[in-house]
Amino acid sequence: MKVLFLTNVPSPYRVNFFNLLAKQCKLTVLYEKSRSDERDAKWTSNIDSDYETVFLKGKSTAADKAISFGFLPFIKRNKYDYIIICGVSSPTEILAITWCKLNKIPYCIEGDGAFPSNGRGFKESLKRFLIKDAALCFSTCKMHDEYYLQYGAKAENIVRYPFSSLLKKDVLSEPISLPEKNEIRKELNITEDKVIISVGQFIHRKGFDVLLKAASQISDMYGVYIVGGVPTDEYLSEKERLNLKNVNFIGFKEKNDLMKYFKAADVFLLPTREDIWGLVINEAMANGLPVITTRRCNAGLELISDGVNGYLVDVGDEKGLAEAINKVLDVVDDSMQKASLSVIENYTIESMVERHMEIFKEYVK
């Protein structure tokens, strides 16, 4: 079976997925760019691929998008059983889908997730043009299904797959014991008995301003650690204004070091204003953490059950966020940790590959 993917950049989890998929089929991957301009260069360093890798020559149009006609030699002969285009927003994706439509070449669309919008305007009309004739639409969740349906996809052409950045070996078999957790905290110079972690860049969409306001409403004995970026003056000033001595800004960490912060924590927060998925939630759950996030995060909507393995709150609701933190930290057993591990064990790259191959074999042209 021959499969072609057109995607934006070689993110580590995508490369892991493609490497395992290549063991099941003959795989070619076309990349628009070598890396995203918004990501630390370390994010894509030392990535080795076991499939045919092609970096298209073109002109960058955004952090992770470009315009290129380099896809043409690969798709115009229609020699693949599946042509999968990972998105409908970059110029290259739009051109590739349009070429397929004009030449009656079957194509599939795959994405990490999405939220349906109002459906009005030129961009919305363009999405409908690109999506409605797709042979298959690969979806990660209920909201993603609704997104495809809004833009004209047929319900029978929408197929689900478990989206993940985790290999099976990355998922803990049981929650971290308190003695082990304390040893990791000692290594990281964490002194608090209760630890809250959040991970992401200091951009408005991630909602760290809301987290800081929530931190002012919980015990100052709880340590709050925000990992992954350099705080701007806005966040530094807000921390000072609220006198948040228990809030710590930690810079970018390589995967192994980041995993230590997950293992040291008691709860993970993602106060996002919108994430079409939110892979960091998968990673937190794989380390046995309850998760608190917003109702505008598809990973949360799909993976979190209120009171079972975390809580969902409204966007911008610092009071609700603080209350959810207290609820999780008041739980005296490890039931929430076990619940997270039980859910996330079904969301691995291996299961992504298995599901893709099931779909390929069922719908092969």
JSON list of N, CA and C in Angstrom, two decimals, residues 92-161:
[
{"chain": "A", "resi": 92, "resn": "THR", "atom": "N", "xyz": [0.00, 25.95, 0.27]},
{"chain": "A", "resi": 92, "resn": "THR", "atom": "CA", "xyz": [0.36, 24.67, -0.35]},
{"chain": "A", "resi": 92, "resn": "THR", "atom": "C", "xyz": [-0.76, 23.65, -0.21]},
{"chain": "A", "resi": 93, "resn": "GLU", "atom": "N", "xyz": [-1.37, 23.59, 0.98]},
{"chain": "A", "resi": 93, "resn": "GLU", "atom": "CA", "xyz": [-2.49, 22.67, 1.19]},
{"chain": "A", "resi": 93, "resn": "GLU", "atom": "C", "xyz": [-3.66, 23.01, 0.28]},
{"chain": "A", "resi": 94, "resn": "ILE", "atom": "N", "xyz": [-3.96, 24.29, 0.18]},
{"chain": "A", "resi": 94, "resn": "ILE", "atom": "CA", "xyz": [-5.07, 24.75, -0.66]},
{"chain": "A", "resi": 94, "resn": "ILE", "atom": "C", "xyz": [-4.82, 24.42, -2.12]},
{"chain": "A", "resi": 95, "resn": "LEU", "atom": "N", "xyz": [-3.60, 24.67, -2.58]},
{"chain": "A", "resi": 95, "resn": "LEU", "atom": "CA", "xyz": [-3.24, 24.36, -3.97]},
{"chain": "A", "resi": 95, "resn": "LEU", "atom": "C", "xyz": [-3.31, 22.87, -4.24]},
{"chain": "A", "resi": 96, "resn": "ALA", "atom": "N", "xyz": [-2.82, 22.06, -3.31]},
{"chain": "A", "resi": 96, "resn": "ALA", "atom": "CA", "xyz": [-2.81, 20.61, -3.50]},
{"chain": "A", "resi": 96, "resn": "ALA", "atom": "C", "xyz": [-4.23, 20.05, -3.57]},
{"chain": "A", "resi": 97, "resn": "ILE", "atom": "N", "xyz": [-5.09, 20.51, -2.68]},
{"chain": "A", "resi": 97, "resn": "ILE", "atom": "CA", "xyz": [-6.48, 20.04, -2.69]},
{"chain": "A", "resi": 97, "resn": "ILE", "atom": "C", "xyz": [-7.18, 20.49, -3.97]},
{"chain": "A", "resi": 98, "resn": "THR", "atom": "N", "xyz": [-6.97, 21.72, -4.36]},
{"chain": "A", "resi": 98, "resn": "THR", "atom": "CA", "xyz": [-7.59, 22.24, -5.58]},
{"chain": "A", "resi": 98, "resn": "THR", "atom": "C", "xyz": [-7.13, 21.44, -6.80]},
{"chain": "A", "resi": 99, "resn": "TRP", "atom": "N", "xyz": [-5.84, 21.12, -6.88]},
{"chain": "A", "resi": 99, "resn": "TRP", "atom": "CA", "xyz": [-5.33, 20.31, -7.98]},
{"chain": "A", "resi": 99, "resn": "TRP", "atom": "C", "xyz": [-6.03, 18.94, -8.00]},
{"chain": "A", "resi": 100, "resn": "CYS", "atom": "N", "xyz": [-6.13, 18.32, -6.84]},
{"chain": "A", "resi": 100, "resn": "CYS", "atom": "CA", "xyz": [-6.79, 17.02, -6.76]},
{"chain": "A", "resi": 100, "resn": "CYS", "atom": "C", "xyz": [-8.24, 17.11, -7.23]},
{"chain": "A", "resi": 101, "resn": "LYS", "atom": "N", "xyz": [-8.95, 18.13, -6.79]},
{"chain": "A", "resi": 101, "resn": "LYS", "atom": "CA", "xyz": [-10.36, 18.30, -7.17]},
{"chain": "A", "resi": 101, "resn": "LYS", "atom": "C", "xyz": [-10.50, 18.48, -8.68]},
{"chain": "A", "resi": 102, "resn": "LEU", "atom": "N", "xyz": [-9.66, 19.34, -9.26]},
{"chain": "A", "resi": 102, "resn": "LEU", "atom": "CA", "xyz": [-9.75, 19.63, -10.69]},
{"chain": "A", "resi": 102, "resn": "LEU", "atom": "C", "xyz": [-9.42, 18.42, -11.55]},
{"chain": "A", "resi": 103, "resn": "ASN", "atom": "N", "xyz": [-8.54, 17.56, -11.00]},
{"chain": "A", "resi": 103, "resn": "ASN", "atom": "CA", "xyz": [-8.10, 16.40, -11.76]},
{"chain": "A", "resi": 103, "resn": "ASN", "atom": "C", "xyz": [-8.74, 15.10, -11.29]},
{"chain": "A", "resi": 104, "resn": "LYS", "atom": "N", "xyz": [-9.79, 15.25, -10.46]},
{"chain": "A", "resi": 104, "resn": "LYS", "atom": "CA", "xyz": [-10.56, 14.10, -9.99]},
{"chain": "A", "resi": 104, "resn": "LYS", "atom": "C", "xyz": [-9.67, 13.03, -9.33]},
{"chain": "A", "resi": 105, "resn": "ILE", "atom": "N", "xyz": [-8.72, 13.50, -8.54]},
{"chain": "A", "resi": 105, "resn": "ILE", "atom": "CA", "xyz": [-7.84, 12.62, -7.77]},
{"chain": "A", "resi": 105, "resn": "ILE", "atom": "C", "xyz": [-8.37, 12.55, -6.34]},
{"chain": "A", "resi": 106, "resn": "PRO", "atom": "N", "xyz": [-8.70, 11.37, -5.83]},
{"chain": "A", "resi": 106, "resn": "PRO", "atom": "CA", "xyz": [-9.22, 11.28, -4.46]},
{"chain": "A", "resi": 106, "resn": "PRO", "atom": "C", "xyz": [-8.17, 11.78, -3.45]},
{"chain": "A", "resi": 107, "resn": "TYR", "atom": "N", "xyz": [-8.64, 12.52, -2.48]},
{"chain": "A", "resi": 107, "resn": "TYR", "atom": "CA", "xyz": [-7.75, 13.03, -1.43]},
{"chain": "A", "resi": 107, "resn": "TYR", "atom": "C", "xyz": [-8.47, 12.94, -0.09]},
{"chain": "A", "resi": 108, "resn": "CYS", "atom": "N", "xyz": [-7.66, 12.85, 0.96]},
{"chain": "A", "resi": 108, "resn": "CYS", "atom": "CA", "xyz": [-8.19, 12.83, 2.33]},
{"chain": "A", "resi": 108, "resn": "CYS", "atom": "C", "xyz": [-7.65, 14.04, 3.07]},
{"chain": "A", "resi": 109, "resn": "ILE", "atom": "N", "xyz": [-8.36, 14.44, 4.11]},
{"chain": "A", "resi": 109, "resn": "ILE", "atom": "CA", "xyz": [-7.93, 15.54, 4.97]},
{"chain": "A", "resi": 109, "resn": "ILE", "atom": "C", "xyz": [-7.76, 15.01, 6.38]},
{"chain": "A", "resi": 110, "resn": "GLU", "atom": "N", "xyz": [-6.66, 15.40, 7.01]},
{"chain": "A", "resi": 110, "resn": "GLU", "atom": "CA", "xyz": [-6.43, 15.01, 8.40]},
{"chain": "A", "resi": 110, "resn": "GLU", "atom": "C", "xyz": [-6.01, 16.23, 9.20]},
{"chain": "A", "resi": 111, "resn": "GLY", "atom": "N", "xyz": [-6.50, 16.32, 10.43]},
{"chain": "A", "resi": 111, "resn": "GLY", "atom": "CA", "xyz": [-6.12, 17.43, 11.28]},
{"chain": "A", "resi": 111, "resn": "GLY", "atom": "C", "xyz": [-5.99, 16.98, 12.72]},
{"chain": "A", "resi": 112, "resn": "ASP", "atom": "N", "xyz": [-5.46, 17.87, 13.56]},
{"chain": "A", "resi": 112, "resn": "ASP", "atom": "CA", "xyz": [-5.30, 17.57, 14.98]},
{"chain": "A", "resi": 112, "resn": "ASP", "atom": "C", "xyz": [-6.60, 17.81, 15.75]},
{"chain": "A", "resi": 113, "resn": "GLY", "atom": "N", "xyz": [-7.49, 18.59, 15.17]},
{"chain": "A", "resi": 113, "resn": "GLY", "atom": "CA", "xyz": [-8.74, 18.97, 15.83]},
{"chain": "A", "resi": 113, "resn": "GLY", "atom": "C", "xyz": [-9.20, 20.29, 15.27]},
{"chain": "A", "resi": 114, "resn": "ALA", "atom": "N", "xyz": [-10.39, 20.71, 15.66]},
{"chain": "A", "resi": 114, "resn": "ALA", "atom": "CA", "xyz": [-10.93, 21.99, 15.18]},
{"chain": "A", "resi": 114, "resn": "ALA", "atom": "C", "xyz": [-12.22, 22.29, 15.93]},
{"chain": "A", "resi": 115, "resn": "PHE", "atom": "N", "xyz": [-12.62, 23.56, 15.88]},
{"chain": "A", "resi": 115, "resn": "PHE", "atom": "CA", "xyz": [-13.92, 23.99, 16.38]},
{"chain": "A", "resi": 115, "resn": "PHE", "atom": "C", "xyz": [-14.72, 24.56, 15.23]},
{"chain": "A", "resi": 116, "resn": "PRO", "atom": "N", "xyz": [-15.98, 24.17, 15.09]},
{"chain": "A", "resi": 116, "resn": "PRO", "atom": "CA", "xyz": [-16.81, 24.80, 14.06]},
{"chain": "A", "resi": 116, "resn": "PRO", "atom": "C", "xyz": [-17.03, 26.27, 14.37]},
{"chain": "A", "resi": 117, "resn": "SER", "atom": "N", "xyz": [-17.09, 27.09, 13.33]},
{"chain": "A", "resi": 117, "resn": "SER", "atom": "CA", "xyz": [-17.33, 28.53, 13.53]},
{"chain": "A", "resi": 117, "resn": "SER", "atom": "C", "xyz": [-18.63, 28.94, 12.86]},
{"chain": "A", "resi": 118, "resn": "ASN", "atom": "N", "xyz": [-18.79, 30.24, 12.55]},
{"chain": "A", "resi": 118, "resn": "ASN", "atom": "CA", "xyz": [-20.09, 30.71, 12.08]},
{"chain": "A", "resi": 118, "resn": "ASN", "atom": "C", "xyz": [-20.40, 30.35, 10.64]},
{"chain": "A", "resi": 119, "resn": "GLY", "atom": "N", "xyz": [-19.38, 29.93, 9.87]},
{"chain": "A", "resi": 119, "resn": "GLY", "atom": "CA", "xyz": [-19.64, 29.49, 8.50]},
{"chain": "A", "resi": 119, "resn": "GLY", "atom": "C", "xyz": [-19.83, 30.60, 7.50]},
{"chain": "A", "resi": 120, "resn": "ARG", "atom": "N", "xyz": [-19.59, 31.84, 7.90]},
{"chain": "A", "resi": 120, "resn": "ARG", "atom": "CA", "xyz": [-19.80, 32.97, 6.99]},
{"chain": "A", "resi": 120, "resn": "ARG", "atom": "C", "xyz": [-18.46, 33.58, 6.57]},
{"chain": "A", "resi": 121, "resn": "GLY", "atom": "N", "xyz": [-18.44, 34.17, 5.37]},
{"chain": "A", "resi": 121, "resn": "GLY", "atom": "CA", "xyz": [-17.26, 34.85, 4.88]},
{"chain": "A", "resi": 121, "resn": "GLY", "atom": "C", "xyz": [-16.49, 34.02, 3.87]},
{"chain": "A", "resi": 122, "resn": "PHE", "atom": "N", "xyz": [-15.51, 34.68, 3.22]},
{"chain": "A", "resi": 122, "resn": "PHE", "atom": "CA", "xyz": [-14.75, 34.02, 2.16]},
{"chain": "A", "resi": 122, "resn": "PHE", "atom": "C", "xyz": [-13.98, 32.81, 2.66]},
{"chain": "A", "resi": 123, "resn": "LYS", "atom": "N", "xyz": [-13.28, 32.96, 3.80]},
{"chain": "A", "resi": 123, "resn": "LYS", "atom": "CA", "xyz": [-12.50, 31.85, 4.32]},
{"chain": "A", "resi": 123, "resn": "LYS", "atom": "C", "xyz": [-13.37, 30.64, 4.62]},
{"chain": "A", "resi": 124, "resn": "GLU", "atom": "N", "xyz": [-14.56, 30.91, 5.14]},
{"chain": "A", "resi": 124, "resn": "GLU", "atom": "CA", "xyz": [-15.48, 29.81, 5.45]},
{"chain": "A", "resi": 124, "resn": "GLU", "atom": "C", "xyz": [-15.95, 29.12, 4.17]},
{"chain": "A", "resi": 125, "resn": "SER", "atom": "N", "xyz": [-16.22, 29.90, 3.14]},
{"chain": "A", "resi": 125, "resn": "SER", "atom": "CA", "xyz": [-16.61, 29.33, 1.85]},
{"chain": "A", "resi": 125, "resn": "SER", "atom": "C", "xyz": [-15.48, 28.51, 1.26]},
{"chain": "A", "resi": 126, "resn": "LEU", "atom": "N", "xyz": [-14.25, 29.00, 1.42]},
{"chain": "A", "resi": 126, "resn": "LEU", "atom": "CA", "xyz": [-13.09, 28.26, 0.91]},
{"chain": "A", "resi": 126, "resn": "LEU", "atom": "C", "xyz": [-12.95, 26.93, 1.64]},
{"chain": "A", "resi": 127, "resn": "LYS", "atom": "N", "xyz": [-13.15, 26.93, 2.95]},
{"chain": "A", "resi": 127, "resn": "LYS", "atom": "CA", "xyz": [-13.06, 25.68, 3.70]},
{"chain": "A", "resi": 127, "resn": "LYS", "atom": "C", "xyz": [-14.08, 24.67, 3.19]},
{"chain": "A", "resi": 128, "resn": "ARG", "atom": "N", "xyz": [-15.29, 25.15, 2.92]},
{"chain": "A", "resi": 128, "resn": "ARG", "atom": "CA", "xyz": [-16.32, 24.25, 2.40]},
{"chain": "A", "resi": 128, "resn": "ARG", "atom": "C", "xyz": [-15.91, 23.66, 1.05]},
{"chain": "A", "resi": 129, "resn": "PHE", "atom": "N", "xyz": [-15.35, 24.50, 0.18]},
{"chain": "A", "resi": 129, "resn": "PHE", "atom": "CA", "xyz": [-14.87, 24.05, -1.12]},
{"chain": "A", "resi": 129, "resn": "PHE", "atom": "C", "xyz": [-13.82, 22.96, -0.97]},
{"chain": "A", "resi": 130, "resn": "LEU", "atom": "N", "xyz": [-12.93, 23.11, 0.00]},
{"chain": "A", "resi": 130, "resn": "LEU", "atom": "CA", "xyz": [-11.81, 22.18, 0.17]},
{"chain": "A", "resi": 130, "resn": "LEU", "atom": "C", "xyz": [-12.22, 20.89, 0.87]},
{"chain": "A", "resi": 131, "resn": "ILE", "atom": "N", "xyz": [-13.16, 20.97, 1.80]},
{"chain": "A", "resi": 131, "resn": "ILE", "atom": "CA", "xyz": [-13.50, 19.82, 2.65]},
{"chain": "A", "resi": 131, "resn": "ILE", "atom": "C", "xyz": [-14.60, 18.94, 2.09]},
{"chain": "A", "resi": 132, "resn": "LYS", "atom": "N", "xyz": [-15.59, 19.53, 1.45]},
{"chain": "A", "resi": 132, "resn": "LYS", "atom": "CA", "xyz": [-16.83, 18.79, 1.15]},
{"chain": "A", "resi": 132, "resn": "LYS", "atom": "C", "xyz": [-16.62, 17.58, 0.22]},
{"chain": "A", "resi": 133, "resn": "ASP", "atom": "N", "xyz": [-15.59, 17.60, -0.62]},
{"chain": "A", "resi": 133, "resn": "ASP", "atom": "CA", "xyz": [-15.39, 16.50, -1.55]},
{"chain": "A", "resi": 133, "resn": "ASP", "atom": "C", "xyz": [-14.28, 15.53, -1.11]},
{"chain": "A", "resi": 134, "resn": "ALA", "atom": "N", "xyz": [-13.78, 15.69, 0.11]},
{"chain": "A", "resi": 134, "resn": "ALA", "atom": "CA", "xyz": [-12.73, 14.78, 0.58]},
{"chain": "A", "resi": 134, "resn": "ALA", "atom": "C", "xyz": [-13.24, 13.35, 0.67]},
{"chain": "A", "resi": 135, "resn": "ALA", "atom": "N", "xyz": [-12.44, 12.41, 0.22]},
{"chain": "A", "resi": 135, "resn": "ALA", "atom": "CA", "xyz": [-12.83, 11.01, 0.28]},
{"chain": "A", "resi": 135, "resn": "ALA", "atom": "C", "xyz": [-12.98, 10.55, 1.72]},
{"chain": "A", "resi": 136, "resn": "LEU", "atom": "N", "xyz": [-12.06, 11.01, 2.59]},
{"chain": "A", "resi": 136, "resn": "LEU", "atom": "CA", "xyz": [-12.13, 10.73, 4.01]},
{"chain": "A", "resi": 136, "resn": "LEU", "atom": "C", "xyz": [-11.68, 11.97, 4.78]},
{"chain": "A", "resi": 137, "resn": "CYS", "atom": "N", "xyz": [-12.27, 12.18, 5.94]},
{"chain": "A", "resi": 137, "resn": "CYS", "atom": "CA", "xyz": [-11.86, 13.25, 6.85]},
{"chain": "A", "resi": 137, "resn": "CYS", "atom": "C", "xyz": [-11.46, 12.59, 8.17]},
{"chain": "A", "resi": 138, "resn": "PHE", "atom": "N", "xyz": [-10.19, 12.65, 8.51]},
{"chain": "A", "resi": 138, "resn": "PHE", "atom": "CA", "xyz": [-9.67, 12.04, 9.73]},
{"chain": "A", "resi": 138, "resn": "PHE", "atom": "C", "xyz": [-9.90, 13.00, 10.90]},
{"chain": "A", "resi": 139, "resn": "SER", "atom": "N", "xyz": [-10.66, 12.54, 11.89]},
{"chain": "A", "resi": 139, "resn": "SER", "atom": "CA", "xyz": [-11.09, 13.39, 13.00]},
{"chain": "A", "resi": 139, "resn": "SER", "atom": "C", "xyz": [-10.54, 12.88, 14.33]},
{"chain": "A", "resi": 140, "resn": "THR", "atom": "N", "xyz": [-10.28, 13.81, 15.25]},
{"chain": "A", "resi": 140, "resn": "THR", "atom": "CA", "xyz": [-9.76, 13.44, 16.57]},
{"chain": "A", "resi": 140, "resn": "THR", "atom": "C", "xyz": [-10.83, 13.41, 17.67]},
{"chain": "A", "resi": 141, "resn": "CYS", "atom": "N", "xyz": [-12.00, 14.03, 17.41]},
{"chain": "A", "resi": 141, "resn": "CYS", "atom": "CA", "xyz": [-12.96, 14.19, 18.51]},
{"chain": "A", "resi": 141, "resn": "CYS", "atom": "C", "xyz": [-14.32, 14.65, 17.98]},
{"chain": "A", "resi": 142, "resn": "LYS", "atom": "N", "xyz": [-15.28, 14.75, 18.88]},
{"chain": "A", "resi": 142, "resn": "LYS", "atom": "CA", "xyz": [-16.64, 15.14, 18.52]},
{"chain": "A", "resi": 142, "resn": "LYS", "atom": "C", "xyz": [-16.69, 16.52, 17.87]},
{"chain": "A", "resi": 143, "resn": "MET", "atom": "N", "xyz": [-15.99, 17.50, 18.46]},
{"chain": "A", "resi": 143, "resn": "MET", "atom": "CA", "xyz": [-15.99, 18.84, 17.88]},
{"chain": "A", "resi": 143, "resn": "MET", "atom": "C", "xyz": [-15.40, 18.85, 16.47]},
{"chain": "A", "resi": 144, "resn": "HIS", "atom": "N", "xyz": [-14.40, 18.01, 16.27]},
{"chain": "A", "resi": 144, "resn": "HIS", "atom": "CA", "xyz": [-13.78, 17.91, 14.95]},
{"chain": "A", "resi": 144, "resn": "HIS", "atom": "C", "xyz": [-14.77, 17.33, 13.94]},
{"chain": "A", "resi": 145, "resn": "ASP", "atom": "N", "xyz": [-15.55, 16.34, 14.38]},
{"chain": "A", "resi": 145, "resn": "ASP", "atom": "CA", "xyz": [-16.62, 15.81, 13.53]},
{"chain": "A", "resi": 145, "resn": "ASP", "atom": "C", "xyz": [-17.57, 16.93, 13.11]},
{"chain": "A", "resi": 146, "resn": "GLU", "atom": "N", "xyz": [-17.99, 17.73, 14.07]},
{"chain": "A", "resi": 146, "resn": "GLU", "atom": "CA", "xyz": [-18.94, 18.81, 13.80]},
{"chain": "A", "resi": 146, "resn": "GLU", "atom": "C", "xyz": [-18.35, 19.85, 12.85]},
{"chain": "A", "resi": 147, "resn": "TYR", "atom": "N", "xyz": [-17.06, 20.09, 13.00]},
{"chain": "A", "resi": 147, "resn": "TYR", "atom": "CA", "xyz": [-16.35, 21.00, 12.09]},
{"chain": "A", "resi": 147, "resn": "TYR", "atom": "C", "xyz": [-16.44, 20.50, 10.65]},
{"chain": "A", "resi": 148, "resn": "TYR", "atom": "N", "xyz": [-16.12, 19.24, 10.44]},
{"chain": "A", "resi": 148, "resn": "TYR", "atom": "CA", "xyz": [-16.18, 18.68, 9.09]},
{"chain": "A", "resi": 148, "resn": "TYR", "atom": "C", "xyz": [-17.60, 18.73, 8.54]},
{"chain": "A", "resi": 149, "resn": "LEU", "atom": "N", "xyz": [-18.58, 18.37, 9.37]},
{"chain": "A", "resi": 149, "resn": "LEU", "atom": "CA", "xyz": [-19.97, 18.38, 8.92]},
{"chain": "A", "resi": 149, "resn": "LEU", "atom": "C", "xyz": [-20.41, 19.79, 8.53]},
{"chain": "A", "resi": 150, "resn": "GLN", "atom": "N", "xyz": [-19.99, 20.79, 9.28]},
{"chain": "A", "resi": 150, "resn": "GLN", "atom": "CA", "xyz": [-20.36, 22.17, 8.97]},
{"chain": "A", "resi": 150, "resn": "GLN", "atom": "C", "xyz": [-19.89, 22.58, 7.58]},
{"chain": "A", "resi": 151, "resn": "TYR", "atom": "N", "xyz": [-18.73, 22.04, 7.18]},
{"chain": "A", "resi": 151, "resn": "TYR", "atom": "CA", "xyz": [-18.17, 22.42, 5.89]},
{"chain": "A", "resi": 151, "resn": "TYR", "atom": "C", "xyz": [-18.48, 21.42, 4.78]},
{"chain": "A", "resi": 152, "resn": "GLY", "atom": "N", "xyz": [-19.50, 20.62, 5.00]},
{"chain": "A", "resi": 152, "resn": "GLY", "atom": "CA", "xyz": [-20.04, 19.82, 3.90]},
{"chain": "A", "resi": 152, "resn": "GLY", "atom": "C", "xyz": [-19.56, 18.40, 3.81]},
{"chain": "A", "resi": 153, "resn": "ALA", "atom": "N", "xyz": [-18.74, 17.93, 4.73]},
{"chain": "A", "resi": 153, "resn": "ALA", "atom": "CA", "xyz": [-18.30, 16.54, 4.69]},
{"chain": "A", "resi": 153, "resn": "ALA", "atom": "C", "xyz": [-19.49, 15.61, 4.95]},
{"chain": "A", "resi": 154, "resn": "LYS", "atom": "N", "xyz": [-19.49, 14.47, 4.32]},
{"chain": "A", "resi": 154, "resn": "LYS", "atom": "CA", "xyz": [-20.53, 13.47, 4.56]},
{"chain": "A", "resi": 154, "resn": "LYS", "atom": "C", "xyz": [-20.18, 12.70, 5.84]},
{"chain": "A", "resi": 155, "resn": "ALA", "atom": "N", "xyz": [-21.18, 12.45, 6.65]},
{"chain": "A", "resi": 155, "resn": "ALA", "atom": "CA", "xyz": [-20.95, 11.78, 7.94]},
{"chain": "A", "resi": 155, "resn": "ALA", "atom": "C", "xyz": [-20.24, 10.44, 7.75]},
{"chain": "A", "resi": 156, "resn": "GLU", "atom": "N", "xyz": [-20.58, 9.71, 6.69]},
{"chain": "A", "resi": 156, "resn": "GLU", "atom": "CA", "xyz": [-19.97, 8.40, 6.48]},
{"chain": "A", "resi": 156, "resn": "GLU", "atom": "C", "xyz": [-18.50, 8.50, 6.05]},
{"chain": "A", "resi": 157, "resn": "ASN", "atom": "N", "xyz": [-18.05, 9.70, 5.69]},
{"chain": "A", "resi": 157, "resn": "ASN", "atom": "CA", "xyz": [-16.66, 9.88, 5.29]},
{"chain": "A", "resi": 157, "resn": "ASN", "atom": "C", "xyz": [-15.78, 10.40, 6.43]},
{"chain": "A", "resi": 158, "resn": "ILE", "atom": "N", "xyz": [-16.36, 10.58, 7.62]},
{"chain": "A", "resi": 158, "resn": "ILE", "atom": "CA", "xyz": [-15.59, 11.05, 8.78]},
{"chain": "A", "resi": 158, "resn": "ILE", "atom": "C", "xyz": [-15.15, 9.83, 9.59]},
{"chain": "A", "resi": 159, "resn": "VAL", "atom": "N", "xyz": [-13.84, 9.72, 9.79]},
{"chain": "A", "resi": 159, "resn": "VAL", "atom": "CA", "xyz": [-13.28, 8.58, 10.52]},
{"chain": "A", "resi": 159, "resn": "VAL", "atom": "C", "xyz": [-12.46, 9.09, 11.70]},
{"chain": "A", "resi": 160, "resn": "ARG", "atom": "N", "xyz": [-12.60, 8.43, 12.83]},
{"chain": "A", "resi": 160, "resn": "ARG", "atom": "CA", "xyz": [-11.92, 8.86, 14.06]},
{"chain": "A", "resi": 160, "resn": "ARG", "atom": "C", "xyz": [-10.59, 8.14, 14.23]},
{"chain": "A", "resi": 161, "resn": "TYR", "atom": "N", "xyz": [-9.64, 8.84, 14.83]},
{"chain": "A", "resi": 161, "resn": "TYR", "atom": "CA", "xyz": [-8.38, 8.22, 15.24]},
{"chain": "A", "resi": 161, "resn": "TYR", "atom": "C", "xyz": [-7.92, 8.84, 16.56]}
]
